[in-house]
PDB file of C-alpha atoms in Angstrom:
ATOM      1  CA  GLY A 337     -44.429 -45.556  17.852  1.00 56.00           C
ATOM      2  CA  ALA A 338     -44.175 -49.012  17.630  1.00 83.00           C
ATOM      3  CA  GLY A 339     -44.117 -50.311  13.698  1.00 94.00           C
ATOM      4  CA  VAL A 340     -44.505 -54.140  13.051  1.00 97.00           C
ATOM      5  CA  SER A 341     -40.735 -54.894  12.615  1.00 97.00           C
ATOM      6  CA  GLN A 342     -39.002 -57.518  10.781  1.00 98.00           C
ATOM      7  CA  THR A 343     -35.671 -59.806  11.732  1.00 98.00           C
ATOM      8  CA  PRO A 344     -33.632 -60.491  10.298  1.00 98.00           C
ATOM      9  CA  SER A 345     -33.135 -57.275   7.419  1.00 97.00           C
ATOM     10  CA  ASN A 346     -31.594 -59.136   5.620  1.00 98.00           C
ATOM     11  CA  LYS A 347     -30.610 -63.247   5.584  1.00 98.00           C
ATOM     12  CA  VAL A 348     -28.050 -64.531   2.605  1.00 98.00           C
ATOM     13  CA  THR A 349     -28.164 -68.612   2.674  1.00 98.00           C
ATOM     14  CA  GLU A 350     -27.114 -71.674   0.951  1.00 98.00           C
ATOM     15  CA  LYS A 351     -29.200 -73.635  -1.048  1.00 98.00           C
ATOM     16  CA  GLY A 352     -30.776 -76.485   1.111  1.00 98.00           C
ATOM     17  CA  LYS A 353     -30.425 -75.196   4.519  1.00 98.00           C
ATOM     18  CA  TYR A 354     -33.202 -74.001   6.880  1.00 98.00           C
ATOM     19  CA  VAL A 355     -34.059 -70.607   7.680  1.00 98.00           C
ATOM     20  CA  GLU A 356     -36.876 -68.597  10.049  1.00 98.00           C
ATOM     21  CA  LEU A 357     -37.803 -65.022   9.499  1.00 98.00           C
ATOM     22  CA  ARG A 358     -39.703 -63.252  12.362  1.00 98.00           C
ATOM     23  CA  CYS A 359     -42.434 -60.663  12.972  1.00 98.00           C
ATOM     24  CA  ASP A 360     -43.308 -58.405  15.339  1.00 98.00           C
ATOM     25  CA  PRO A 361     -46.466 -57.072  15.097  1.00 97.00           C
ATOM     26  CA  ILE A 362     -48.326 -53.768  16.385  1.00 97.00           C
ATOM     27  CA  SER A 363     -49.046 -54.286  19.918  1.00 95.00           C
ATOM     28  CA  GLY A 364     -52.702 -55.259  20.813  1.00 93.00           C
ATOM     29  CA  HIS A 365     -53.240 -56.390  16.657  1.00 95.00           C
ATOM     30  CA  THR A 366     -55.184 -59.653  16.198  1.00 94.00           C
ATOM     31  CA  ALA A 367     -54.752 -60.294  12.429  1.00 93.00           C
ATOM     32  CA  LEU A 368     -51.521 -61.551  11.084  1.00 96.00           C
ATOM     33  CA  TYR A 369     -49.625 -61.328   6.884  1.00 96.00           C
ATOM     34  CA  TRP A 370     -47.273 -62.877   5.377  1.00 97.00           C
ATOM     35  CA  TYR A 371     -46.185 -61.791   2.114  1.00 97.00           C
ATOM     36  CA  ARG A 372     -43.828 -62.484  -0.465  1.00 97.00           C
ATOM     37  CA  GLN A 373     -42.422 -59.962  -2.612  1.00 97.00           C
ATOM     38  CA  SER A 374     -40.586 -61.266  -6.384  1.00 94.00           C
ATOM     39  CA  LEU A 375     -37.974 -58.671  -7.733  1.00 90.00           C
ATOM     40  CA  GLY A 376     -40.466 -56.011  -9.776  1.00 85.00           C
ATOM     41  CA  GLN A 377     -43.829 -57.784  -8.741  1.00 90.00           C
ATOM     42  CA  GLY A 378     -46.288 -56.829  -6.026  1.00 94.00           C
ATOM     43  CA  PRO A 379     -47.250 -58.920  -2.860  1.00 96.00           C
ATOM     44  CA  GLU A 380     -47.906 -62.442  -3.086  1.00 96.00           C
ATOM     45  CA  PHE A 381     -50.204 -63.778   0.006  1.00 94.00           C
ATOM     46  CA  LEU A 382     -48.828 -66.593   1.782  1.00 96.00           C
ATOM     47  CA  ILE A 383     -50.568 -67.281   5.286  1.00 95.00           C
ATOM     48  CA  TYR A 384     -53.315 -64.684   7.419  1.00 93.00           C
ATOM     49  CA  PHE A 385     -53.587 -65.905  10.891  1.00 94.00           C
ATOM     50  CA  GLN A 386     -56.255 -64.773  13.035  1.00 92.00           C
ATOM     51  CA  GLY A 387     -55.335 -64.966  17.035  1.00 91.00           C
ATOM     52  CA  THR A 388     -53.144 -68.328  17.104  1.00 93.00           C
ATOM     53  CA  GLY A 389     -53.855 -70.158  14.120  1.00 91.00           C
ATOM     54  CA  ALA A 390     -53.535 -70.137  10.577  1.00 91.00           C
ATOM     55  CA  ALA A 391     -57.333 -69.018   9.130  1.00 88.00           C
ATOM     56  CA  ASP A 392     -56.046 -69.365   5.616  1.00 90.00           C
ATOM     57  CA  ASP A 393     -53.203 -70.778   4.334  1.00 93.00           C
ATOM     58  CA  SER A 394     -53.637 -71.037   0.407  1.00 91.00           C
ATOM     59  CA  GLY A 395     -50.899 -68.877  -0.224  1.00 93.00           C
ATOM     60  CA  LEU A 396     -47.997 -70.859   0.887  1.00 96.00           C
ATOM     61  CA  PRO A 397     -45.911 -72.105  -2.285  1.00 95.00           C
ATOM     62  CA  ASN A 398     -45.602 -76.034  -1.173  1.00 95.00           C
ATOM     63  CA  ASP A 399     -44.520 -78.303   2.243  1.00 95.00           C
ATOM     64  CA  ARG A 400     -41.423 -76.118   2.492  1.00 98.00           C
ATOM     65  CA  PHE A 401     -42.704 -73.715   3.898  1.00 98.00           C
ATOM     66  CA  PHE A 402     -44.277 -73.014   7.653  1.00 97.00           C
ATOM     67  CA  ALA A 403     -45.725 -70.549   9.847  1.00 98.00           C
ATOM     68  CA  VAL A 404     -46.382 -70.157  13.670  1.00 97.00           C
ATOM     69  CA  ARG A 405     -47.964 -67.935  16.131  1.00 97.00           C
ATOM     70  CA  PRO A 406     -48.277 -69.535  19.509  1.00 95.00           C
ATOM     71  CA  GLU A 407     -49.533 -66.842  21.539  1.00 94.00           C
ATOM     72  CA  GLY A 408     -50.967 -64.844  19.144  1.00 92.00           C
ATOM     73  CA  SER A 409     -48.884 -62.318  18.214  1.00 95.00           C
ATOM     74  CA  VAL A 410     -45.015 -63.122  17.195  1.00 98.00           C
ATOM     75  CA  SER A 411     -44.715 -64.950  14.356  1.00 98.00           C
ATOM     76  CA  THR A 412     -42.044 -66.577  12.595  1.00 98.00           C
ATOM     77  CA  LEU A 413     -42.348 -68.146   8.463  1.00 98.00           C
ATOM     78  CA  LYS A 414     -39.787 -71.449   8.492  1.00 98.00           C
ATOM     79  CA  ILE A 415     -38.721 -72.203   5.299  1.00 98.00           C
ATOM     80  CA  GLN A 416     -36.899 -75.999   4.442  1.00 98.00           C
ATOM     81  CA  ARG A 417     -34.089 -76.901   2.500  1.00 98.00           C
ATOM     82  CA  THR A 418     -34.787 -73.380   0.687  1.00 98.00           C
ATOM     83  CA  GLU A 419     -34.204 -72.852  -3.299  1.00 97.00           C
ATOM     84  CA  ARG A 420     -33.004 -70.047  -5.210  1.00 97.00           C
ATOM     85  CA  GLY A 421     -36.502 -69.690  -6.625  1.00 96.00           C
ATOM     86  CA  ASP A 422     -37.386 -68.782  -2.594  1.00 97.00           C
ATOM     87  CA  SER A 423     -35.597 -65.644  -2.964  1.00 97.00           C
ATOM     88  CA  ALA A 424     -37.395 -62.526  -2.564  1.00 98.00           C
ATOM     89  CA  VAL A 425     -38.925 -60.278   0.319  1.00 98.00           C
ATOM     90  CA  TYR A 426     -41.024 -61.348   2.871  1.00 98.00           C
ATOM     91  CA  LEU A 427     -43.327 -58.957   3.997  1.00 98.00           C
ATOM     92  CA  CYS A 428     -45.574 -59.024   7.311  1.00 98.00           C
ATOM     93  CA  ALA A 429     -48.404 -57.343   8.072  1.00 96.00           C
ATOM     94  CA  SER A 430     -50.561 -56.786  10.872  1.00 95.00           C
ATOM     95  CA  SER A 431     -53.721 -55.289  11.124  1.00 93.00           C
ATOM     96  CA  LEU A 432     -56.270 -54.874  14.864  1.00 92.00           C
ATOM     97  CA  ARG A 433     -58.899 -57.491  13.116  1.00 84.00           C
ATOM     98  CA  PRO A 434     -59.523 -58.814   9.812  1.00 81.00           C
ATOM     99  CA  GLY A 435     -60.475 -57.308   7.005  1.00 73.00           C
ATOM    100  CA  PRO A 436     -60.523 -54.480   4.817  1.00 64.00           C
ATOM    101  CA  SER A 437     -62.092 -52.519   7.040  1.00 74.00           C
ATOM    102  CA  TYR A 438     -59.008 -52.634   9.453  1.00 83.00           C
ATOM    103  CA  GLU A 439     -55.400 -51.135   7.399  1.00 88.00           C
ATOM    104  CA  GLN A 440     -52.517 -53.331   6.680  1.00 92.00           C
ATOM    105  CA  TYR A 441     -49.712 -51.965   8.526  1.00 95.00           C
ATOM    106  CA  PHE A 442     -46.585 -53.008   7.237  1.00 97.00           C
ATOM    107  CA  GLY A 443     -43.481 -54.110   8.579  1.00 97.00           C
ATOM    108  CA  PRO A 444     -39.688 -53.165   6.072  1.00 97.00           C
ATOM    109  CA  GLY A 445     -39.693 -57.035   4.878  1.00 97.00           C
ATOM    110  CA  THR A 446     -37.097 -59.219   5.140  1.00 98.00           C
ATOM    111  CA  ARG A 447     -34.476 -59.732   2.424  1.00 98.00           C
ATOM    112  CA  LEU A 448     -33.727 -63.275   1.779  1.00 98.00           C
ATOM    113  CA  THR A 449     -31.101 -64.630  -0.296  1.00 98.00           C
ATOM    114  CA  VAL A 450     -30.764 -67.890  -1.454  1.00 98.00           C
ATOM    115  CA  THR A 451     -27.382 -68.760  -3.075  1.00 97.00           C
TER     116      THR A 451
ATOM    117  CA  THR B  29     -56.460 -67.368 -10.321  1.00 56.00           C
ATOM    118  CA  GLN B  30     -57.451 -63.096  -9.998  1.00 61.00           C
ATOM    119  CA  LEU B  31     -54.763 -61.506 -11.965  1.00 84.00           C
ATOM    120  CA  LEU B  32     -54.455 -57.399 -11.193  1.00 93.00           C
ATOM    121  CA  GLU B  33     -52.388 -55.802 -14.094  1.00 95.00           C
ATOM    122  CA  GLN B  34     -51.072 -52.409 -13.698  1.00 96.00           C
ATOM    123  CA  SER B  35     -50.187 -50.126 -16.499  1.00 96.00           C
ATOM    124  CA  PRO B  36     -47.370 -48.556 -16.946  1.00 97.00           C
ATOM    125  CA  GLN B  37     -45.335 -50.677 -15.431  1.00 95.00           C
ATOM    126  CA  PHE B  38     -42.297 -47.849 -14.620  1.00 97.00           C
ATOM    127  CA  LEU B  39     -43.402 -43.964 -15.808  1.00 97.00           C
ATOM    128  CA  SER B  40     -40.354 -41.167 -15.096  1.00 97.00           C
ATOM    129  CA  ILE B  41     -42.077 -37.925 -15.766  1.00 96.00           C
ATOM    130  CA  GLN B  42     -41.032 -34.046 -14.924  1.00 97.00           C
ATOM    131  CA  GLU B  43     -42.470 -32.367 -12.133  1.00 97.00           C
ATOM    132  CA  GLY B  44     -45.331 -30.594 -12.352  1.00 97.00           C
ATOM    133  CA  GLU B  45     -46.940 -32.899 -14.821  1.00 97.00           C
ATOM    134  CA  ASN B  46     -49.732 -34.814 -14.611  1.00 98.00           C
ATOM    135  CA  LEU B  47     -50.115 -38.624 -14.947  1.00 98.00           C
ATOM    136  CA  THR B  48     -52.474 -41.757 -14.722  1.00 98.00           C
ATOM    137  CA  VAL B  49     -51.543 -44.967 -13.260  1.00 98.00           C
ATOM    138  CA  TYR B  50     -54.192 -47.708 -14.321  1.00 98.00           C
ATOM    139  CA  CYS B  51     -55.143 -51.415 -12.717  1.00 97.00           C
ATOM    140  CA  ASN B  52     -57.451 -54.126 -14.573  1.00 96.00           C
ATOM    141  CA  SER B  53     -58.712 -56.822 -13.694  1.00 94.00           C
ATOM    142  CA  SER B  54     -61.223 -59.383 -14.901  1.00 92.00           C
ATOM    143  CA  SER B  55     -62.359 -60.273 -11.810  1.00 91.00           C
ATOM    144  CA  VAL B  56     -64.977 -58.204  -9.767  1.00 92.00           C
ATOM    145  CA  PHE B  57     -63.464 -57.310  -5.939  1.00 91.00           C
ATOM    146  CA  SER B  58     -65.517 -56.279  -3.541  1.00 89.00           C
ATOM    147  CA  SER B  59     -63.184 -53.077  -2.890  1.00 91.00           C
ATOM    148  CA  LEU B  60     -60.086 -51.925  -4.077  1.00 94.00           C
ATOM    149  CA  GLN B  61     -56.956 -50.428  -2.582  1.00 95.00           C
ATOM    150  CA  TRP B  62     -53.882 -48.177  -3.841  1.00 97.00           C
ATOM    151  CA  TYR B  63     -50.527 -48.714  -1.754  1.00 97.00           C
ATOM    152  CA  ARG B  64     -47.180 -46.482  -1.730  1.00 97.00           C
ATOM    153  CA  GLN B  65     -44.143 -48.540  -1.571  1.00 96.00           C
ATOM    154  CA  GLU B  66     -40.421 -46.607  -0.801  1.00 94.00           C
ATOM    155  CA  PRO B  67     -37.220 -48.771  -1.545  1.00 91.00           C
ATOM    156  CA  GLY B  68     -36.319 -50.793   1.768  1.00 92.00           C
ATOM    157  CA  GLU B  69     -39.958 -50.482   2.835  1.00 95.00           C
ATOM    158  CA  GLY B  70     -43.291 -51.850   3.325  1.00 96.00           C
ATOM    159  CA  PRO B  71     -46.385 -50.835   1.201  1.00 97.00           C
ATOM    160  CA  VAL B  72     -48.547 -47.951   3.086  1.00 96.00           C
ATOM    161  CA  LEU B  73     -52.226 -47.614   2.521  1.00 95.00           C
ATOM    162  CA  LEU B  74     -53.205 -44.402   0.570  1.00 96.00           C
ATOM    163  CA  VAL B  75     -56.499 -45.198   0.393  1.00 95.00           C
ATOM    164  CA  THR B  76     -59.667 -48.262  -0.524  1.00 94.00           C
ATOM    165  CA  VAL B  77     -62.661 -47.395  -2.632  1.00 94.00           C
ATOM    166  CA  VAL B  78     -65.828 -49.477  -2.170  1.00 92.00           C
ATOM    167  CA  THR B  79     -68.445 -48.569  -4.341  1.00 93.00           C
ATOM    168  CA  GLY B  80     -68.184 -48.858  -8.181  1.00 94.00           C
ATOM    169  CA  GLY B  81     -67.417 -45.584  -9.924  1.00 95.00           C
ATOM    170  CA  GLU B  82     -66.692 -43.958  -6.295  1.00 96.00           C
ATOM    171  CA  VAL B  83     -63.984 -41.237  -6.475  1.00 97.00           C
ATOM    172  CA  LYS B  84     -61.878 -40.041  -4.050  1.00 97.00           C
ATOM    173  CA  LYS B  85     -59.332 -37.519  -3.967  1.00 97.00           C
ATOM    174  CA  LEU B  86     -55.975 -36.915  -1.333  1.00 95.00           C
ATOM    175  CA  LYS B  87     -54.949 -34.132  -1.709  1.00 96.00           C
ATOM    176  CA  ARG B  88     -53.506 -33.937  -5.565  1.00 97.00           C
ATOM    177  CA  LEU B  89     -54.005 -37.608  -5.924  1.00 97.00           C
ATOM    178  CA  THR B  90     -57.008 -38.773  -7.121  1.00 98.00           C
ATOM    179  CA  PHE B  91     -58.942 -42.207  -7.290  1.00 98.00           C
ATOM    180  CA  GLN B  92     -61.322 -43.775  -9.413  1.00 97.00           C
ATOM    181  CA  PHE B  93     -63.058 -47.486  -9.129  1.00 96.00           C
ATOM    182  CA  GLY B  94     -64.224 -48.897 -12.362  1.00 95.00           C
ATOM    183  CA  ASP B  95     -68.595 -49.351 -12.236  1.00 95.00           C
ATOM    184  CA  ALA B  96     -68.130 -52.825 -12.782  1.00 94.00           C
ATOM    185  CA  ARG B  97     -66.105 -52.816  -9.841  1.00 93.00           C
ATOM    186  CA  LYS B  98     -63.004 -54.722 -12.183  1.00 93.00           C
ATOM    187  CA  ASP B  99     -60.771 -51.757 -12.486  1.00 94.00           C
ATOM    188  CA  SER B 100     -59.806 -48.446 -11.548  1.00 97.00           C
ATOM    189  CA  SER B 101     -57.398 -45.641 -11.766  1.00 97.00           C
ATOM    190  CA  LEU B 102     -54.978 -42.952 -10.355  1.00 98.00           C
ATOM    191  CA  HIS B 103     -54.454 -39.633 -11.439  1.00 98.00           C
ATOM    192  CA  ILE B 104     -51.552 -37.419  -9.917  1.00 98.00           C
ATOM    193  CA  THR B 105     -51.849 -33.874 -10.791  1.00 98.00           C
ATOM    194  CA  ALA B 106     -48.598 -31.154 -10.511  1.00 98.00           C
ATOM    195  CA  ALA B 107     -47.024 -34.227  -9.795  1.00 97.00           C
ATOM    196  CA  GLN B 108     -43.733 -33.778  -7.493  1.00 97.00           C
ATOM    197  CA  PRO B 109     -40.417 -35.225  -6.243  1.00 96.00           C
ATOM    198  CA  GLY B 110     -41.932 -36.398  -3.260  1.00 95.00           C
ATOM    199  CA  ASP B 111     -44.542 -38.553  -5.504  1.00 97.00           C
ATOM    200  CA  THR B 112     -41.775 -41.233  -6.281  1.00 96.00           C
ATOM    201  CA  GLY B 113     -42.436 -44.611  -5.511  1.00 96.00           C
ATOM    202  CA  LEU B 114     -43.865 -47.803  -6.208  1.00 97.00           C
ATOM    203  CA  TYR B 115     -47.282 -47.609  -6.629  1.00 98.00           C
ATOM    204  CA  LEU B 116     -49.260 -51.018  -6.034  1.00 97.00           C
ATOM    205  CA  CYS B 117     -53.520 -51.380  -6.380  1.00 97.00           C
ATOM    206  CA  ALA B 118     -55.124 -54.433  -4.238  1.00 95.00           C
ATOM    207  CA  GLY B 119     -58.300 -55.817  -5.174  1.00 93.00           C
ATOM    208  CA  VAL B 120     -59.976 -57.011  -1.956  1.00 89.00           C
ATOM    209  CA  SER B 121     -61.872 -60.245  -2.573  1.00 85.00           C
ATOM    210  CA  ARG B 122     -64.817 -62.521   0.569  1.00 80.00           C
ATOM    211  CA  TYR B 123     -64.861 -66.099   0.526  1.00 75.00           C
ATOM    212  CA  PHE B 124     -66.283 -67.959   3.868  1.00 72.00           C
ATOM    213  CA  GLY B 125     -65.893 -65.427   6.187  1.00 68.00           C
ATOM    214  CA  ASN B 126     -62.336 -64.197   4.935  1.00 73.00           C
ATOM    215  CA  GLU B 127     -60.944 -61.436   3.123  1.00 77.00           C
ATOM    216  CA  LYS B 128     -57.833 -62.030   0.529  1.00 84.00           C
ATOM    217  CA  LEU B 129     -55.999 -58.989  -0.676  1.00 90.00           C
ATOM    218  CA  THR B 130     -54.737 -59.807  -4.601  1.00 92.00           C
ATOM    219  CA  PHE B 131     -51.793 -56.928  -5.471  1.00 95.00           C
ATOM    220  CA  GLY B 132     -51.398 -55.733  -8.844  1.00 96.00           C
ATOM    221  CA  THR B 133     -47.580 -56.398 -10.518  1.00 92.00           C
ATOM    222  CA  GLY B 134     -47.153 -52.301  -9.817  1.00 95.00           C
ATOM    223  CA  THR B 135     -46.038 -49.012 -11.659  1.00 97.00           C
ATOM    224  CA  ARG B 136     -42.476 -47.357 -10.180  1.00 96.00           C
ATOM    225  CA  LEU B 137     -43.060 -43.736 -10.468  1.00 97.00           C
ATOM    226  CA  THR B 138     -39.965 -41.453 -10.446  1.00 97.00           C
ATOM    227  CA  ILE B 139     -40.868 -37.875 -10.734  1.00 97.00           C
ATOM    228  CA  ILE B 140     -37.695 -35.945 -11.486  1.00 96.00           C
ATOM    229  CA  PRO B 141     -37.340 -32.267 -10.348  1.00 95.00           C
TER     230      PRO B 141
END
């Protein structure tokens, strides 16, 4: 069955470059979440979309990070002027509706390495 | 900032042994979830506990939510190599009509055949 997919699976970029990470949620899921997981740590919340709008972006670390979901389906996480500290696995999850009554299904993640 | 500390951070035991993983916080959560994550994959939900003192069983796994809804434990009986993975607890908090997951620091479990 079609789960959450993320592309690319791996991205290596140089410090200062711009990157885009894509998430394709499960069809029909209205809620979409982005998390960042550093090595040896649990995922850290970044942003959550309900439909096309960002319902909560309080986890974005600074203004170099931005995410969009223009048609309420696919989402793109954008990072400007990347720094070595941005290296991590970026996870996307979707759920049928927002809230823990609805299970979040996670994608395999995009491993970002900033050199 | 809400923090969820898990212990132990790493655990390596022989097949057939029992083990307990702990998840502790100074914050109260409306519910708590446990996930398992394997290398190269995202976390997969195992269980959600909602009521203080609640105990849920999933085959050989027993999950308990603390009475004060600040802590939780995961007990595995007769561990098997297939139980190997990263176990994550996640506290659910409600605010302004939204709900947010705060993940713990993780416990990396290795079961030796």
